[in-house]
Coordinates of C-alpha atoms and ligand atoms in Angstrom, one line a residue:
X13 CA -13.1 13.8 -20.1
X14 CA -10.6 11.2 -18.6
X15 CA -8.2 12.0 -16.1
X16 CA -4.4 11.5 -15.8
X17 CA -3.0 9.3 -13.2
X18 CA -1.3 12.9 -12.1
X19 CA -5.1 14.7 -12.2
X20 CA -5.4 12.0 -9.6
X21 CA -3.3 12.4 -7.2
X22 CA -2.9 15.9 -7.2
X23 CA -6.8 15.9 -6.4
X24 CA -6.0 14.1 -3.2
X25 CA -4.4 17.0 -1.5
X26 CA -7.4 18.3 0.0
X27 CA -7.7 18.3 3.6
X28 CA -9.4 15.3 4.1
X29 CA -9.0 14.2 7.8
X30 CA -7.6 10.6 7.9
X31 CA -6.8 9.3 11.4
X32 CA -4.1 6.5 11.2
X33 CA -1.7 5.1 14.2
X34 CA -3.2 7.8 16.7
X35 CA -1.9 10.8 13.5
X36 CA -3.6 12.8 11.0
X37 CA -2.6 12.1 7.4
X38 CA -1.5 14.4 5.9
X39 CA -0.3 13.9 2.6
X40 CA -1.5 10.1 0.8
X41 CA 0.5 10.7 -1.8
X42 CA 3.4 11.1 0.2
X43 CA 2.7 8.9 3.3
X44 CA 4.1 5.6 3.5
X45 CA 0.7 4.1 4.2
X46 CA -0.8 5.1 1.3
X47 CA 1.5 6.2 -1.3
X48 CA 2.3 3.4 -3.2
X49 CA -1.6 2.1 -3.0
X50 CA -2.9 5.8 -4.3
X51 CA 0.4 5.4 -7.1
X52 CA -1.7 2.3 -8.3
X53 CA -4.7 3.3 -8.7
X54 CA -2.8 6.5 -10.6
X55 CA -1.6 3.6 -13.1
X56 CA -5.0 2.6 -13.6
X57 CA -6.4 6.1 -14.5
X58 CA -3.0 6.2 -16.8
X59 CA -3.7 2.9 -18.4
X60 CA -7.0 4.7 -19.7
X61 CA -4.9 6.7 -22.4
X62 CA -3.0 3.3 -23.6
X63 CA -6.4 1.7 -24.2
X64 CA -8.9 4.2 -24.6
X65 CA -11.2 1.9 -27.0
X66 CA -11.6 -0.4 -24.3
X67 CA -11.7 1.8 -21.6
X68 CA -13.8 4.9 -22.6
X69 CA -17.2 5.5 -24.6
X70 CA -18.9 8.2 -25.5
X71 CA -22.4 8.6 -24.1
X72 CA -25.0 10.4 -25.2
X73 CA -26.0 13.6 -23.1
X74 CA -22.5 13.4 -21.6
X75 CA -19.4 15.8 -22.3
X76 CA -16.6 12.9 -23.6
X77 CA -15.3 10.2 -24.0
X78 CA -16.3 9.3 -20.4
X79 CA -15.0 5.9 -18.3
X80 CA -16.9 3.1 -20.1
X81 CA -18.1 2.3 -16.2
X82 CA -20.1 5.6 -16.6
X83 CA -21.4 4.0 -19.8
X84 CA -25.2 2.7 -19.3
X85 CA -25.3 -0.6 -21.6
X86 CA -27.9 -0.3 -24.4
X87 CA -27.1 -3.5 -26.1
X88 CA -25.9 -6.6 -25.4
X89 CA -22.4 -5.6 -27.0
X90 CA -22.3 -2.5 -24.8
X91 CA -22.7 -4.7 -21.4
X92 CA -19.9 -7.3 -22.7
X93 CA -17.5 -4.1 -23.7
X94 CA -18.2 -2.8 -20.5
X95 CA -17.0 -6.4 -18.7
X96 CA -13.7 -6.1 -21.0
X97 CA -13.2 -3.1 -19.7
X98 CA -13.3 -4.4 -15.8
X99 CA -11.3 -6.9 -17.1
X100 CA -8.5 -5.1 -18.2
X101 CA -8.5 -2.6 -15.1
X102 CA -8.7 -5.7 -13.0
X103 CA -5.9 -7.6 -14.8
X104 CA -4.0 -4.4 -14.2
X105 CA -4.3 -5.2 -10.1
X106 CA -4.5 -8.6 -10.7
X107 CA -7.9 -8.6 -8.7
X108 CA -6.6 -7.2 -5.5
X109 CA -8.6 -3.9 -5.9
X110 CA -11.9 -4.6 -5.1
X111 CA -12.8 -0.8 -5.1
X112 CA -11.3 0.3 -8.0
X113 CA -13.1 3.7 -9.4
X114 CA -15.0 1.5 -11.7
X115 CA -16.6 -0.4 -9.3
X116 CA -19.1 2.2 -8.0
X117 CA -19.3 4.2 -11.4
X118 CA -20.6 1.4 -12.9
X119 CA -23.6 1.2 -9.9
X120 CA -24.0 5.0 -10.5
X121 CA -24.8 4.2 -14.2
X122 CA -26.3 1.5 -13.1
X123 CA -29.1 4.4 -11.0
X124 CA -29.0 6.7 -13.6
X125 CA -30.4 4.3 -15.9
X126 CA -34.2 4.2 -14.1
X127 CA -33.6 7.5 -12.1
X128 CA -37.2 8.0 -12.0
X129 CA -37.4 5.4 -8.5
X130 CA -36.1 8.4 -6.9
X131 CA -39.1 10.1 -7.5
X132 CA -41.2 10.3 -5.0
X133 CA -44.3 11.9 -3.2
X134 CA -42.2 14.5 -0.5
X135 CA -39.1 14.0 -2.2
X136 CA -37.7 13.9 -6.1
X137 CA -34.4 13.0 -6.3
X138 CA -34.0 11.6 -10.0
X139 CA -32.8 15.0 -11.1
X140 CA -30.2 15.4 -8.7
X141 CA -29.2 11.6 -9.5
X142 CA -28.9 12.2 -13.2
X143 CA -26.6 15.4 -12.7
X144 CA -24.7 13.7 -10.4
X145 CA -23.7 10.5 -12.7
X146 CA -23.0 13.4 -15.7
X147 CA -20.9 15.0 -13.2
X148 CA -19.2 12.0 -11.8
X149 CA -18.0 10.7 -15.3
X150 CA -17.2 14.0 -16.9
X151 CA -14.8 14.3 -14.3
X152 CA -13.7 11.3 -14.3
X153 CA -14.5 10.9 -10.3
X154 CA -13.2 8.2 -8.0
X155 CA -16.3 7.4 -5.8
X156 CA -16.4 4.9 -2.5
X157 CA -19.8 4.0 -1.1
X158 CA -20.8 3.3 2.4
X159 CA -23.9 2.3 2.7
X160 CA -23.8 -0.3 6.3
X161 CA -24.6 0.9 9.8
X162 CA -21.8 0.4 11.8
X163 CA -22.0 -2.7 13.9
X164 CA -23.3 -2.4 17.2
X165 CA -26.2 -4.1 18.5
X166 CA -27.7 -6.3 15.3
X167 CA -30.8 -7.0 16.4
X168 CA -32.0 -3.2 16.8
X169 CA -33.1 -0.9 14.4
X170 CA -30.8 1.9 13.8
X171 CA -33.3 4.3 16.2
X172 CA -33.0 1.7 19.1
X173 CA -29.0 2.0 19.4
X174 CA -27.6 3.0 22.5
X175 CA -27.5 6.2 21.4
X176 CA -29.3 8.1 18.6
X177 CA -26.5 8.9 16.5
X178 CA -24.2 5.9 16.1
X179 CA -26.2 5.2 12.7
X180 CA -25.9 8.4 10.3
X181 CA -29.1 10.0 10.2
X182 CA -30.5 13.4 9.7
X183 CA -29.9 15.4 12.1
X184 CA -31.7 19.0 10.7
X185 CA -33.1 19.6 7.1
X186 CA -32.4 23.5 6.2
X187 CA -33.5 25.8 3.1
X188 CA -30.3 24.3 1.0
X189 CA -29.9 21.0 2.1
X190 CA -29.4 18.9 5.2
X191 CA -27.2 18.0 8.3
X192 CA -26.5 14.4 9.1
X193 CA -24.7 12.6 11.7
X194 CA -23.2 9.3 12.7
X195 CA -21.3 6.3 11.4
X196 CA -20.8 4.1 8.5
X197 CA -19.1 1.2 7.4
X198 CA -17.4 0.1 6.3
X199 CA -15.6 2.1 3.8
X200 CA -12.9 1.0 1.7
X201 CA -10.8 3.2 -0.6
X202 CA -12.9 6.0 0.7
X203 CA -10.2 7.7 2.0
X204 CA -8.6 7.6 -1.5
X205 CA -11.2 8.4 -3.3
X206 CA -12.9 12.2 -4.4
X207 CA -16.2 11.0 -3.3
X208 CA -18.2 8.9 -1.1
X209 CA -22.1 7.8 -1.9
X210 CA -24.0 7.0 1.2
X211 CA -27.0 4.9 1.2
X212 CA -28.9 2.5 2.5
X213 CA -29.1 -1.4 1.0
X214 CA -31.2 -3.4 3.5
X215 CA -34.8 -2.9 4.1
X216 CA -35.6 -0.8 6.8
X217 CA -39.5 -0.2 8.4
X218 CA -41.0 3.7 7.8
X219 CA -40.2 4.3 11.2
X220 CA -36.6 4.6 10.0
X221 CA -36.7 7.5 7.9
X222 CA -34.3 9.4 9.6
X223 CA -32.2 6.6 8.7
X224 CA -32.9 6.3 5.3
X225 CA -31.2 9.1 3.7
X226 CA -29.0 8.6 0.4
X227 CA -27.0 11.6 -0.8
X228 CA -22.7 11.9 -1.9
X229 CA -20.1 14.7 -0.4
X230 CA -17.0 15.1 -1.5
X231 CA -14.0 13.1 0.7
X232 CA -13.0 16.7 2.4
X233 CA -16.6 17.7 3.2
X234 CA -16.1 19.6 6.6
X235 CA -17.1 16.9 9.2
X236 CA -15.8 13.6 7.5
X237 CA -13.4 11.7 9.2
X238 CA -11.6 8.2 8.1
X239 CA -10.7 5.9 11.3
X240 CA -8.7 3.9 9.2
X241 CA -7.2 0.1 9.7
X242 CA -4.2 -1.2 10.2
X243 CA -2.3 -0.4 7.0
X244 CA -0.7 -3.0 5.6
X245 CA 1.4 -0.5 3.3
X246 CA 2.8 0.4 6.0
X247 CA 3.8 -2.7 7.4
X248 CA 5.1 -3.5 4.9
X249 CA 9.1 -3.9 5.0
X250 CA 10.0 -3.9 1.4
X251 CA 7.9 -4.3 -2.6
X252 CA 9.8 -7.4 -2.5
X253 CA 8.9 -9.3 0.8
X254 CA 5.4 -8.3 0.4
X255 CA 4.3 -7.3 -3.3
X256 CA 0.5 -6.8 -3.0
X257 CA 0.4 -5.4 0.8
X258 CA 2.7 -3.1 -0.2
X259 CA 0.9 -1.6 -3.9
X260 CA -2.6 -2.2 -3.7
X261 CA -4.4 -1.8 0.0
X262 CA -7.3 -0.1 -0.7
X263 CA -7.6 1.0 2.6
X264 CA -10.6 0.0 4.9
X265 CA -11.9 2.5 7.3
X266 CA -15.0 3.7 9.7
X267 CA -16.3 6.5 8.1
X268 CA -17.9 9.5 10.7
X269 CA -20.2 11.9 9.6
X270 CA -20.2 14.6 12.1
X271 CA -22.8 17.5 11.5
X272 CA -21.7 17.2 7.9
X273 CA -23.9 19.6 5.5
X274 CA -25.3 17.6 2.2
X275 CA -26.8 20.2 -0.1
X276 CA -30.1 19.3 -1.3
X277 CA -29.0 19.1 -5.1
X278 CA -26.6 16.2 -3.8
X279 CA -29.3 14.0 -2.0
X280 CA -30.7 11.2 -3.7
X281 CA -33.3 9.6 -1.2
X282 CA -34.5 11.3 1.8
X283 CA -36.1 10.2 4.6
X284 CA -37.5 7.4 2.6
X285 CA -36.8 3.7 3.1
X286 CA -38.6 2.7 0.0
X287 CA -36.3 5.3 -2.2
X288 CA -33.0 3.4 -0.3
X289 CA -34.2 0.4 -1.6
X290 CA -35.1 0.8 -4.9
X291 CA -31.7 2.8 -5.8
X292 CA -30.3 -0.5 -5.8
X293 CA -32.5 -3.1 -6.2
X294 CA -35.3 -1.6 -8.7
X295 CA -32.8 -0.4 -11.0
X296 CA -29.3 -1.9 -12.2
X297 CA -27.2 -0.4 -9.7
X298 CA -26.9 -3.9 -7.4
X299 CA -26.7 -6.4 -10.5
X300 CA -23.1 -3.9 -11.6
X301 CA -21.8 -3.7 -8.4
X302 CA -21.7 -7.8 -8.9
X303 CA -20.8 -7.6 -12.7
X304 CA -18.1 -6.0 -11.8
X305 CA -17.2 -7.7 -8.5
X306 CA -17.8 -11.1 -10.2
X307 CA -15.1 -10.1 -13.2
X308 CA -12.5 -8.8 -11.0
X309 CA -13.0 -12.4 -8.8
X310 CA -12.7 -14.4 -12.0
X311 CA -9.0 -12.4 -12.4
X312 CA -8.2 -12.8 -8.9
X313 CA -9.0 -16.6 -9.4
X314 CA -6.8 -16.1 -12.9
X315 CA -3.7 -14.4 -10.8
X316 CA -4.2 -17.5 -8.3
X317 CA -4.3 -20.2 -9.9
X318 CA -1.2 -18.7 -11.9
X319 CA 0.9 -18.7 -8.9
X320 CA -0.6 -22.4 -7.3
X321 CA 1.2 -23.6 -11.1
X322 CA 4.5 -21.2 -10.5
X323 CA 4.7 -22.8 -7.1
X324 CA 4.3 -26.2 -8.1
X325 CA 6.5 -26.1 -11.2
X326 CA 9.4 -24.2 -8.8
X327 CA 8.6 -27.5 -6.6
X328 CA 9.3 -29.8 -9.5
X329 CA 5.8 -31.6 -8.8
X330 CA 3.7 -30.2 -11.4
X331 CA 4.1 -33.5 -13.2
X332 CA 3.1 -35.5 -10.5
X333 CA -0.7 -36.8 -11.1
X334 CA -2.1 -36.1 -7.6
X335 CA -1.0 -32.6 -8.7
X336 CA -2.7 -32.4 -11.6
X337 CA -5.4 -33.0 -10.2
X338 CA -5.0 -29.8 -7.4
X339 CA -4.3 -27.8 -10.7
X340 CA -7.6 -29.3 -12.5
X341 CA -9.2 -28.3 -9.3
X342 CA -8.5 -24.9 -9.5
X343 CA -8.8 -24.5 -12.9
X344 CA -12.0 -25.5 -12.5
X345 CA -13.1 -23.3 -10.4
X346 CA -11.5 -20.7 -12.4
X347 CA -13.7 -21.6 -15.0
X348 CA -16.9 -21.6 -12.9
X349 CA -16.1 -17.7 -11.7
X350 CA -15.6 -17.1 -15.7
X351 CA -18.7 -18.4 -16.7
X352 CA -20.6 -16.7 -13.9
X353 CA -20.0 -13.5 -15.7
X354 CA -20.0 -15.2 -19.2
X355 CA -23.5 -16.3 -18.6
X356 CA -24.6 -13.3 -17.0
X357 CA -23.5 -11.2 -20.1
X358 CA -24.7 -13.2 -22.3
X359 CA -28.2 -14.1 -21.0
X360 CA -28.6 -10.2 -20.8
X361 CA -32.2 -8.8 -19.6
X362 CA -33.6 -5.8 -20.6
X363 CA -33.9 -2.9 -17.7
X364 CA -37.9 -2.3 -17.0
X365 CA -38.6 0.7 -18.2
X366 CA -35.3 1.9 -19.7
X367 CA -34.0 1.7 -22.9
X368 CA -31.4 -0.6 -21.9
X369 CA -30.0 -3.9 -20.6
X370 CA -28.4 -5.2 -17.3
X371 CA -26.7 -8.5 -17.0
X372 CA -28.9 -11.4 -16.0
X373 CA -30.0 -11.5 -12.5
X374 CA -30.1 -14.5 -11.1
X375 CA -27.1 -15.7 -12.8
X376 CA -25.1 -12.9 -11.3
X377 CA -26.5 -13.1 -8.2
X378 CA -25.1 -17.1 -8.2
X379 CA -21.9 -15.5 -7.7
X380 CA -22.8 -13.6 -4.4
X381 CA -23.0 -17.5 -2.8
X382 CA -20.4 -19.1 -5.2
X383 CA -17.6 -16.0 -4.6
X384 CA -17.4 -16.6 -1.0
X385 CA -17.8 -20.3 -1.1
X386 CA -14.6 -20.5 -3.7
X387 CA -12.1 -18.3 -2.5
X388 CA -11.2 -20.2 1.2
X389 CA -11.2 -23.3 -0.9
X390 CA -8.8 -21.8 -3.4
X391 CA -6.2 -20.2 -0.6
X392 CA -6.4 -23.8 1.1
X393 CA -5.3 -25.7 -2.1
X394 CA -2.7 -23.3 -2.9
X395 CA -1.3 -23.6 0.7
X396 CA -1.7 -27.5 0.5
X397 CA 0.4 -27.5 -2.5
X398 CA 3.1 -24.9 -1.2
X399 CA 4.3 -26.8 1.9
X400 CA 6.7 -25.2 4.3
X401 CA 8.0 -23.0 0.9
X402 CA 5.7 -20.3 2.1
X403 CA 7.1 -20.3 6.1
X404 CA 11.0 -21.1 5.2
X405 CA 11.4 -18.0 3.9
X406 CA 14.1 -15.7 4.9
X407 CA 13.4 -12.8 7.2
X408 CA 13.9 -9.8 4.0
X409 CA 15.4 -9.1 0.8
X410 CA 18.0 -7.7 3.0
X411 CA 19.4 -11.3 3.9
X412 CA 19.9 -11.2 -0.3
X413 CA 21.6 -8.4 -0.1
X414 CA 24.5 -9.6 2.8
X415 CA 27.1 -12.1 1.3
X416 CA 27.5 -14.0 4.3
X417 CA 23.6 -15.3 4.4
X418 CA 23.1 -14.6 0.5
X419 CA 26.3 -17.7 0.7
X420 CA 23.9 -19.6 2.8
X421 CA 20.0 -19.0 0.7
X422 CA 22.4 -19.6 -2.5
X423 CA 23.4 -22.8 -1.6
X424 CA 20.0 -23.8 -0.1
X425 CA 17.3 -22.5 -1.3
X426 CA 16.9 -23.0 -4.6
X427 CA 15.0 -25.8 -7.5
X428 CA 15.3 -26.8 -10.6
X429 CA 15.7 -23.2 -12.8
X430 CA 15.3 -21.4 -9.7
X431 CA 17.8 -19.7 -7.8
X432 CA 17.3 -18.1 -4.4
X433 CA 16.2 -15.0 -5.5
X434 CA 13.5 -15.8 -8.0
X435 CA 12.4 -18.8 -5.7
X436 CA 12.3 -16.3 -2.5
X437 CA 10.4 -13.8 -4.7
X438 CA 8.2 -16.5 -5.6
X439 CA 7.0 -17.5 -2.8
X440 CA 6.7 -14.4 -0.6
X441 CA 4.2 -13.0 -3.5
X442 CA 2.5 -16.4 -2.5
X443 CA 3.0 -15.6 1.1
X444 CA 1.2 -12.3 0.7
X445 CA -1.5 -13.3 -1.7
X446 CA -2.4 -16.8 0.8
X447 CA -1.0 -16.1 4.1
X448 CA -0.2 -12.5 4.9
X449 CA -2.4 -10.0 7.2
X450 CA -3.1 -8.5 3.1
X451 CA -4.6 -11.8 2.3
X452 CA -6.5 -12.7 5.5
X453 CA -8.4 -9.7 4.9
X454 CA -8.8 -10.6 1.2
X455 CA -10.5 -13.7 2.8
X456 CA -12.9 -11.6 4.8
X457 CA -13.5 -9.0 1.8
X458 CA -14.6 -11.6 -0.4
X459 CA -17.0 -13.0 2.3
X460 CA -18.4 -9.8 3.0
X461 CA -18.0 -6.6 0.5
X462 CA -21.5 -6.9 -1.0
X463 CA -23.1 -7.2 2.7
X464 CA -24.2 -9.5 5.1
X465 CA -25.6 -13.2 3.5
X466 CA -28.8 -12.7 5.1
X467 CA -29.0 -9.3 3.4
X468 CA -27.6 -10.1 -0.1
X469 CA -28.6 -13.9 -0.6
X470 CA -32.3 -13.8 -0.3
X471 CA -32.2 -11.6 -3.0
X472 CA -31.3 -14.4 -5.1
X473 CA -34.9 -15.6 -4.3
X474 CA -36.6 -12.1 -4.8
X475 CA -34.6 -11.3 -8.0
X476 CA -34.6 -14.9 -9.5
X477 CA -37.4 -17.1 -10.7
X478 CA -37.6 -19.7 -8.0
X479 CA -41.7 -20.3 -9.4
X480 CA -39.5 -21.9 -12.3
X481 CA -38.0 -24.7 -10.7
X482 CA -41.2 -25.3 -8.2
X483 CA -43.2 -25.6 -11.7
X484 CA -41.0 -28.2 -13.1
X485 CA -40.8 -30.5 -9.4
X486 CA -43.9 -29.6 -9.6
X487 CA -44.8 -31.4 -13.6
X488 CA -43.0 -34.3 -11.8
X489 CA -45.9 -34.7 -9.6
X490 CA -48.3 -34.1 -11.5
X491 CA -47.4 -36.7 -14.0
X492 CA -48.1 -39.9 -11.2
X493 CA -50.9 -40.0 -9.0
X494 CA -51.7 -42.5 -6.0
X495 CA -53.5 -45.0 -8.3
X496 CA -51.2 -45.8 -10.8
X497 CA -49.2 -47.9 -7.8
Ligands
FAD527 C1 -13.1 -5.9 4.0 C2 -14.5 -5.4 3.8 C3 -14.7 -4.3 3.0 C4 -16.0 -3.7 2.9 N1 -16.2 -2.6 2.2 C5 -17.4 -2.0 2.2 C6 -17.6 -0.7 1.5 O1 -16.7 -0.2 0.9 N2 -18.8 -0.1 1.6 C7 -19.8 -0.7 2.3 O2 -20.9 -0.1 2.4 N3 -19.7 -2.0 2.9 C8 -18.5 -2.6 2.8 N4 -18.3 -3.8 3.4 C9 -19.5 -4.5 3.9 C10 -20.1 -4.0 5.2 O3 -19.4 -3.0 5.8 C11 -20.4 -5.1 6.2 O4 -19.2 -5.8 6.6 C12 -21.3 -6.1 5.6 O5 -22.4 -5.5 5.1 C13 -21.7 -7.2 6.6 O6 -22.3 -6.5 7.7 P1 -21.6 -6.7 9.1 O7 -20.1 -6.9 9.0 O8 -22.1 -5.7 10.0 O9 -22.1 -8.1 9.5 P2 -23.4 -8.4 10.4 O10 -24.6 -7.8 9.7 O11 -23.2 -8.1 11.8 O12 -23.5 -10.0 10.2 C14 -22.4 -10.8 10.6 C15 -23.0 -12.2 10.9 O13 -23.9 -12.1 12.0 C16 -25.0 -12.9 11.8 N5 -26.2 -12.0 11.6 C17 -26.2 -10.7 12.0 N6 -27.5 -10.2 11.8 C18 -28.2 -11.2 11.3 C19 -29.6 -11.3 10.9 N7 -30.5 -10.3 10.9 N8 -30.0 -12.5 10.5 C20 -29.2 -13.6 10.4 N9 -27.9 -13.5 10.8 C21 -27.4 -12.4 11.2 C22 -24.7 -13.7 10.5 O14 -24.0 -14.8 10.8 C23 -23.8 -12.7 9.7 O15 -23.0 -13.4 8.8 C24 -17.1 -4.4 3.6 C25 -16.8 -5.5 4.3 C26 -15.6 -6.0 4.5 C27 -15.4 -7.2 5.3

């Protein structure tokens, strides 16, 4: 069954141990780091009810209607309803959530869909997989990932750090389950969510395997702690000065795993680097982390390129060709992160050896180089076309609120159908979506949140079909030879 927005956040009161500031958090729902953030993603779960043909599905051998991103696409129209469904969700945040609960439900269908690359000589873990995805979406469950060692000395394996621990490993393997310890990051909206999947993405050698553990624990597990960010809901002064800082940071924090038990009906790989790998890459579990992450850029492009026209309209320039053409620009590229996912959808390819389908690979993967090639490039031309607007900005809304300065923005700041206050709320969402602490780490997310380039990008060779394009330079060749002059 679908939860409530109030299911939600009653299910954050737990005991997890959040470090923020040099203080424990106690309560997210309460604190003014978090509680407008966690009150968002309380609106998604709620907008759930007002849509539920979009948003839910039923699925067979699961108690439901489930979240259609528990859903595991057997058709063509099944992958495309699941992309409305992002969509919607995505719209919702206006593509500021990276993280949202959909985002690693849909890679946890994604596994349970070929569950069988789990099993494995010394240790099965399909069964445990499948339970856990019927688990996870009859409940409706918020899950963040970590899945990066923490950064400390890149060119050593995770058994060469300074110390044996930094990287989580596995510590002691008992008659229920196993201890591991160690770091992970990075993990965002772990702290808000009920639980976190832990894994391992990049290859790693055999000699590893203490490494190369994948299991999930609930947020509160004794032993979890959250070393979280800077929160920018915090810093932020008011809804109005800073819209997005202040409703939808997801939270970004190092995740510790201190002699935390996993019991073994909750691990998923075990001292395996193979079983690491292929839970991503050898079954659909990667391609819908960047279905996903590739609709909710093509919003976040949308919600941009919305605000670059607002801007240049409450300018009066909009009509000014050189303009027209910044606008074209980014409606262009707009329309390149829409057809990423378009294609994708559409080009569909069945999953090998499941009954179902996955978007097409090496389309999707285009967006892992596109995404982070884009987004800078948008930010600048939005700031290019701005000007000043986004720095002459007074200091609050409290400078509204006092006659004597409200006197002065009245008579000066204001355009053609905009007063002060709608042209100051204007461009402080700008601020905050282009300029703001919120949107330099937006910058950094969209460089970074499926991995490192050298991790993600050569999968575009692996997972494509690069033998395609040598073949036809190749024809070309072939067709001319030395003699013919
Ligand atoms: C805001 C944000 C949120 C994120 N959220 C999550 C999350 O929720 N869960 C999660 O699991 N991950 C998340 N990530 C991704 C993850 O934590 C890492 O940031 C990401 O995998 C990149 O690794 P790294 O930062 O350690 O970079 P590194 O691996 O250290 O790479 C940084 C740079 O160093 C160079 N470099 C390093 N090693 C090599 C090499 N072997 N070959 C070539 N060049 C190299 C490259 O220039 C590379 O770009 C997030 C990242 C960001 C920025």
């Amino acid at each position: 069954m679908t939860r409530t927005g109030k299911d939600y956040l009653d299910a954050l009161r737990d005991g997890r141990t959040i470090w923020l500031d040099g203080e424990r958090v106690d309560d997210l729902t309460t604190h003014p780091a978090f509680r407008r953030s966690v009150r968002s993603i309380a609106d998604l779960y709620d907008l759930t009810a007002e849509h539920p043909e979009t948003l839910t599905a039923s699925v067979p051998g699961v108690d439901g209607p489930v979240s259609r991103a528990y859903q595991i696409p057997r058709t063509k129209d099944e992958l495309k309803a699941k992309g409305r469904a992002f969509k919607l969700w995505s719209e919702a945040t206006f593509g500021f959530l990276g993280r949202s609960p959909d985002y690693m439900a849909s890679a946890v269908a994604g596994m349970a869909t070929v569950p069988g690359v789990l099993a494995r000589d010394g240790f099965d873990g399909s069964a445990n997989l499948l339970a856990h995805w019927r688990r996870m979406a009859e409940g409706d469950l918020y899950q963040a990932h970590t899945l990066v060692n923490p950064q400390i000395d890149r060119t050593k394996a995770p058994s060469e750090q300074m110390e044996d621990d930094l990287c989580l490993r596995v510590v002691a393997e008992r008659d229920d389950g196993i201890v591991v310890r160690g770091a992970k990051m990075i993990g965002t909206a772990a702290a808000l969510a009920d639980e976190i999947l832990v894994g391992v993405t990049q290859r790693m050698p055999p000699s590893e395997a203490d490494y190369a553990v994948s299991f999930s624990v609930p947020v509160a597990a004794p032993g979890i702690s959250f070393v979280s960010r800077t929160s920018y809901e915090a810093r932020a002064t008011s809804v109005f000065d800073y819209p997005l800082a202040s409703r939808l940071d997801e939270n970004d924090a190092l995740v510790v795993y201190d002699d935390v038990f996993v019991p073994w009906e909750r691990v998923f790989a075990y001292r395996d680097p193979e079983a690491c790998h292929a839970q991503f890459w050898k079954t659909p579990a990667f391609v819908s982390f960047v279905h996903h992450g590739a609709t909710r850029f093509w919003t976040k492009l949308e919600f941009l390129t919305g605000i670059a026209i607002l801007v240049a309209k409450a300018n009066n320039v909009y009509d000014m060709p050189p303009v027209r053409m910044q606008i074209g620009k980014l409606l262009s590229w707009v329309n390149t992160a829409k057809a990423l996912v378009v294609a994708a959808e559409e080009l569909c390819e069945p999953v090998p050896g499941a009954d179902a389908v996955m978007p097409h690979r090496e389309t999707a993967y285009a967006q892992l180089a596109v995404g982070p090639d884009l987004y800078p490039k948008v930010i600048n031309e939005i700031k290019l076309l701005a000007g000043g607007g986004l720095i002459q900005l007074p200091s609050s809304y409290r400078d509204l609120l006092r006659p004597e300065v409200a006197a002065l923005l009245g008579k000066y700041v204001k355009s053609p159908g905009y007063d002060a206050e709608s042209r100051i709320k204007l461009f402080k969402l700008a601020w905050d979506a282009v300029g703001s602490e919120f949107a330099g780490r937006h910058d950094q997310y969209e460089r970074f949140y499926h991995g490192a380039p050298h991790v993600y990008l050569p999968a575009l060779v692996r997972e494509g079909d690069p033998g395609r394009y040598a073949a036809l330079a190749g024809r070309c060749l072939d067709g001319y030879e030395l003699e013919d002059g």
